[in-house]
PDB file of C-alpha atoms in Angstrom:
ATOM      1  CA  MET L   1      97.752  93.634 124.287  1.00 90.00           C
ATOM      2  CA  ARG L   2      97.732  95.570 127.516  1.00 93.00           C
ATOM      3  CA  ILE L   3      95.570  98.672 127.188  1.00 96.00           C
ATOM      4  CA  ASP L   4      97.171 101.914 128.379  1.00 96.00           C
ATOM      5  CA  ASP L   5      94.862 103.326 131.067  1.00 96.00           C
ATOM      6  CA  ARG L   6      95.926 106.862 130.154  1.00 97.00           C
ATOM      7  CA  ALA L   7      95.204 106.409 126.442  1.00 97.00           C
ATOM      8  CA  GLU L   8      91.893 104.534 126.674  1.00 98.00           C
ATOM      9  CA  PRO L   9      89.651 107.455 127.737  1.00 98.00           C
ATOM     10  CA  LEU L  10      91.298 109.655 125.093  1.00 98.00           C
ATOM     11  CA  VAL L  11      90.635 106.992 122.447  1.00 98.00           C
ATOM     12  CA  ARG L  12      87.025 106.798 123.603  1.00 98.00           C
ATOM     13  CA  ALA L  13      86.672 110.594 123.283  1.00 98.00           C
ATOM     14  CA  ALA L  14      88.191 110.593 119.780  1.00 98.00           C
ATOM     15  CA  ILE L  15      85.945 107.750 118.642  1.00 98.00           C
ATOM     16  CA  HIS L  16      82.950 109.567 120.149  1.00 98.00           C
ATOM     17  CA  ALA L  17      83.826 112.674 118.095  1.00 98.00           C
ATOM     18  CA  ALA L  18      84.031 110.498 114.962  1.00 98.00           C
ATOM     19  CA  VAL L  19      80.682 108.845 115.734  1.00 97.00           C
ATOM     20  CA  LYS L  20      79.163 112.319 116.147  1.00 97.00           C
ATOM     21  CA  GLN L  21      80.830 113.320 112.845  1.00 97.00           C
ATOM     22  CA  ASP L  22      82.369 116.380 114.465  1.00 96.00           C
ATOM     23  CA  PHE L  23      85.740 117.112 112.894  1.00 94.00           C
ATOM     24  CA  GLY L  24      86.413 119.981 115.308  1.00 96.00           C
ATOM     25  CA  LYS L  25      85.890 117.729 118.324  1.00 97.00           C
ATOM     26  CA  LEU L  26      87.931 114.988 116.670  1.00 97.00           C
ATOM     27  CA  ASP L  27      90.808 117.415 116.149  1.00 95.00           C
ATOM     28  CA  GLN L  28      90.488 118.591 119.747  1.00 97.00           C
ATOM     29  CA  SER L  29      90.411 114.973 120.970  1.00 96.00           C
ATOM     30  CA  MET L  30      93.530 114.090 119.006  1.00 95.00           C
ATOM     31  CA  ARG L  31      95.369 117.046 120.565  1.00 95.00           C
ATOM     32  CA  ALA L  32      94.590 115.628 124.022  1.00 97.00           C
ATOM     33  CA  PHE L  33      97.266 112.991 123.412  1.00 96.00           C
ATOM     34  CA  THR L  34     100.001 115.034 125.056  1.00 94.00           C
ATOM     35  CA  ASP L  35     103.056 112.978 124.131  1.00 94.00           C
ATOM     36  CA  ASP L  36     104.205 110.602 121.416  1.00 94.00           C
ATOM     37  CA  GLU L  37     103.941 107.467 123.559  1.00 96.00           C
ATOM     38  CA  LEU L  38     100.379 108.274 124.577  1.00 96.00           C
ATOM     39  CA  ALA L  39      99.409 109.010 120.955  1.00 96.00           C
ATOM     40  CA  ARG L  40     101.089 105.802 119.735  1.00 96.00           C
ATOM     41  CA  ASN L  41      99.301 103.738 122.409  1.00 97.00           C
ATOM     42  CA  GLY L  42      96.005 105.360 121.460  1.00 97.00           C
ATOM     43  CA  VAL L  43      96.418 104.581 117.775  1.00 97.00           C
ATOM     44  CA  GLU L  44      97.545 101.011 118.531  1.00 97.00           C
ATOM     45  CA  LEU L  45      94.410 100.453 120.612  1.00 98.00           C
ATOM     46  CA  THR L  46      92.220 101.973 117.907  1.00 98.00           C
ATOM     47  CA  LEU L  47      93.778  99.770 115.223  1.00 98.00           C
ATOM     48  CA  ALA L  48      93.266  96.704 117.433  1.00 98.00           C
ATOM     49  CA  VAL L  49      89.605  97.688 117.878  1.00 98.00           C
ATOM     50  CA  ILE L  50      89.169  98.020 114.111  1.00 98.00           C
ATOM     51  CA  LEU L  51      90.700  94.570 113.567  1.00 98.00           C
ATOM     52  CA  PHE L  52      88.476  93.075 116.272  1.00 98.00           C
ATOM     53  CA  VAL L  53      85.311  94.519 114.748  1.00 98.00           C
ATOM     54  CA  LEU L  54      86.282  93.500 111.207  1.00 98.00           C
ATOM     55  CA  GLN L  55      86.922  89.940 112.358  1.00 97.00           C
ATOM     56  CA  ASP L  56      83.792  89.935 114.503  1.00 97.00           C
ATOM     57  CA  ILE L  57      81.461  91.006 111.700  1.00 96.00           C
ATOM     58  CA  HIS L  58      83.073  88.759 109.069  1.00 97.00           C
ATOM     59  CA  GLY L  59      83.612  85.677 111.229  1.00 96.00           C
ATOM     60  CA  GLY L  60      87.374  85.932 110.790  1.00 96.00           C
ATOM     61  CA  ARG L  61      89.784  87.837 108.617  1.00 96.00           C
ATOM     62  CA  PRO L  62      87.863  89.725 105.916  1.00 98.00           C
ATOM     63  CA  ASP L  63      88.789  89.129 102.284  1.00 97.00           C
ATOM     64  CA  ASN L  64      89.526  91.915  99.798  1.00 97.00           C
ATOM     65  CA  ALA L  65      85.909  92.128  98.616  1.00 98.00           C
ATOM     66  CA  ALA L  66      84.651  92.531 102.194  1.00 98.00           C
ATOM     67  CA  ILE L  67      87.275  95.205 102.862  1.00 98.00           C
ATOM     68  CA  ARG L  68      86.215  97.122  99.746  1.00 98.00           C
ATOM     69  CA  GLU L  69      82.560  96.897 100.803  1.00 98.00           C
ATOM     70  CA  VAL L  70      83.321  98.261 104.290  1.00 98.00           C
ATOM     71  CA  ALA L  71      85.543 100.977 102.794  1.00 98.00           C
ATOM     72  CA  ASN L  72      82.763 102.050 100.435  1.00 98.00           C
ATOM     73  CA  GLU L  73      80.359 102.271 103.374  1.00 98.00           C
ATOM     74  CA  ILE L  74      82.872 104.367 105.322  1.00 98.00           C
ATOM     75  CA  ALA L  75      83.409 106.749 102.401  1.00 97.00           C
ATOM     76  CA  GLU L  76      79.661 107.161 101.914  1.00 97.00           C
ATOM     77  CA  ASP L  77      78.541 107.338 105.540  1.00 97.00           C
ATOM     78  CA  GLU L  78      81.510 109.344 106.808  1.00 97.00           C
ATOM     79  CA  SER L  79      81.778 111.838 103.946  1.00 96.00           C
ATOM     80  CA  TRP L  80      82.260 114.600 106.554  1.00 96.00           C
ATOM     81  CA  SER L  81      85.770 113.173 107.095  1.00 96.00           C
ATOM     82  CA  LYS L  82      86.645 113.433 103.394  1.00 95.00           C
ATOM     83  CA  ALA L  83      87.991 109.857 103.468  1.00 95.00           C
ATOM     84  CA  SER L  84      87.615 108.368 100.006  1.00 97.00           C
ATOM     85  CA  ALA L  85      86.719 104.756  99.324  1.00 98.00           C
ATOM     86  CA  GLY L  86      90.214 104.248  97.914  1.00 97.00           C
ATOM     87  CA  GLU L  87      91.876 105.649 101.021  1.00 97.00           C
ATOM     88  CA  ALA L  88      89.674 103.584 103.325  1.00 98.00           C
ATOM     89  CA  THR L  89      90.354 100.456 101.241  1.00 98.00           C
ATOM     90  CA  ALA L  90      94.114 101.023 101.323  1.00 98.00           C
ATOM     91  CA  PHE L  91      94.007 101.747 105.048  1.00 98.00           C
ATOM     92  CA  LEU L  92      91.932  98.693 105.982  1.00 98.00           C
ATOM     93  CA  SER L  93      93.808  96.410 103.572  1.00 98.00           C
ATOM     94  CA  ARG L  94      97.169  97.411 105.032  1.00 98.00           C
ATOM     95  CA  LEU L  95      95.834  97.009 108.565  1.00 98.00           C
ATOM     96  CA  VAL L  96      94.423  93.530 107.932  1.00 98.00           C
ATOM     97  CA  ALA L  97      97.635  92.480 106.168  1.00 97.00           C
ATOM     98  CA  GLY L  98      99.812  93.886 108.960  1.00 96.00           C
ATOM     99  CA  GLU L  99     101.583  96.243 106.566  1.00 96.00           C
ATOM    100  CA  PRO L 100     102.943  99.623 107.687  1.00 94.00           C
ATOM    101  CA  MET L 101     100.831 102.684 107.014  1.00 95.00           C
ATOM    102  CA  VAL L 102     103.819 105.031 106.612  1.00 92.00           C
ATOM    103  CA  ASP L 103     104.375 103.824 103.053  1.00 90.00           C
ATOM    104  CA  VAL L 104     100.994 105.263 102.007  1.00 95.00           C
ATOM    105  CA  PHE L 105      99.711 107.666 104.670  1.00 96.00           C
ATOM    106  CA  SER L 106     101.143 110.475 106.743  1.00 95.00           C
ATOM    107  CA  ALA L 107     100.947 110.100 110.522  1.00 93.00           C
ATOM    108  CA  GLU L 108      98.036 112.541 110.662  1.00 93.00           C
ATOM    109  CA  GLU L 109      96.136 110.732 107.888  1.00 96.00           C
ATOM    110  CA  THR L 110      96.649 107.420 109.685  1.00 96.00           C
ATOM    111  CA  VAL L 111      95.324 108.805 112.959  1.00 96.00           C
ATOM    112  CA  VAL L 112      92.257 110.426 111.388  1.00 96.00           C
ATOM    113  CA  LEU L 113      91.442 107.322 109.342  1.00 97.00           C
ATOM    114  CA  ALA L 114      91.843 105.136 112.418  1.00 98.00           C
ATOM    115  CA  TYR L 115      89.337 107.093 114.488  1.00 98.00           C
ATOM    116  CA  VAL L 116      86.891 107.556 111.603  1.00 98.00           C
ATOM    117  CA  CYS L 117      86.986 103.843 110.719  1.00 98.00           C
ATOM    118  CA  ALA L 118      86.684 102.779 114.364  1.00 98.00           C
ATOM    119  CA  GLY L 119      83.742 105.105 114.952  1.00 98.00           C
ATOM    120  CA  HIS L 120      81.960 103.888 111.854  1.00 98.00           C
ATOM    121  CA  LEU L 121      82.558 100.212 112.522  1.00 98.00           C
ATOM    122  CA  LEU L 122      81.533 100.389 116.175  1.00 98.00           C
ATOM    123  CA  SER L 123      78.390 102.417 115.568  1.00 97.00           C
ATOM    124  CA  SER L 124      77.156 100.629 112.456  1.00 96.00           C
ATOM    125  CA  ASN L 125      77.895  97.023 113.456  1.00 95.00           C
ATOM    126  CA  ARG L 126      76.856  96.876 117.104  1.00 93.00           C
ATOM    127  CA  GLN L 127      74.080  94.548 118.179  1.00 90.00           C
ATOM    128  CA  ASP L 128      70.590  96.058 117.900  1.00 89.00           C
ATOM    129  CA  SER L 129      70.174  96.802 121.601  1.00 92.00           C
ATOM    130  CA  GLU L 130      73.804  97.774 122.124  1.00 94.00           C
ATOM    131  CA  LYS L 131      75.383 101.223 122.252  1.00 96.00           C
ATOM    132  CA  TRP L 132      78.640 101.728 120.336  1.00 97.00           C
ATOM    133  CA  TRP L 133      80.569 102.220 123.582  1.00 97.00           C
ATOM    134  CA  ASN L 134      79.367  98.837 124.852  1.00 97.00           C
ATOM    135  CA  TYR L 135      80.697  97.270 121.648  1.00 97.00           C
ATOM    136  CA  LEU L 136      83.968  99.098 122.335  1.00 98.00           C
ATOM    137  CA  ASP L 137      83.969  97.607 125.859  1.00 97.00           C
ATOM    138  CA  ARG L 138      83.553  94.111 124.364  1.00 96.00           C
ATOM    139  CA  ALA L 139      86.326  94.777 121.866  1.00 97.00           C
ATOM    140  CA  GLU L 140      88.691  96.004 124.574  1.00 98.00           C
ATOM    141  CA  ALA L 141      87.946  93.016 126.790  1.00 97.00           C
ATOM    142  CA  ALA L 142      88.732  90.649 123.906  1.00 97.00           C
ATOM    143  CA  ILE L 143      91.904  92.562 123.030  1.00 97.00           C
ATOM    144  CA  GLU L 144      93.181  92.383 126.598  1.00 95.00           C
ATOM    145  CA  ALA L 145      92.209  88.716 126.920  1.00 95.00           C
ATOM    146  CA  ALA L 146      94.145  87.892 123.744  1.00 92.00           C
ATOM    147  CA  GLY L 147      97.311  89.101 125.383  1.00 78.00           C
TER     148      GLY L 147
END
């Protein structure tokens, strides 16, 4: 995947708002995507980051039990976002399976869940001496290298 240079800093800002658990800043960050293509590219990058981290922490594609465990952690640790364990499970399960989100979530719900899940996964699964944004850098490098 080629990363859109216009979308990447906006994605980083949205993930930062999610890591800081600041819904106002997250909303503001999401509004910075000024057109549909930019927003789509941002969400695609964020979904690719989530998949990278899930595969990185589970040594490959996570099974349903691992997805439920991560979803429960997201619901508990990111309660500010009001994402339930069921929503996070459905979101991550559909993402891992490559199924469309539109059957279950609105566009806005998909975007919010993407940034909340990415922020949680990056900040809670980084190496001990690593900052979440360095983990994001590693994820992006792997995503670009994969094509």
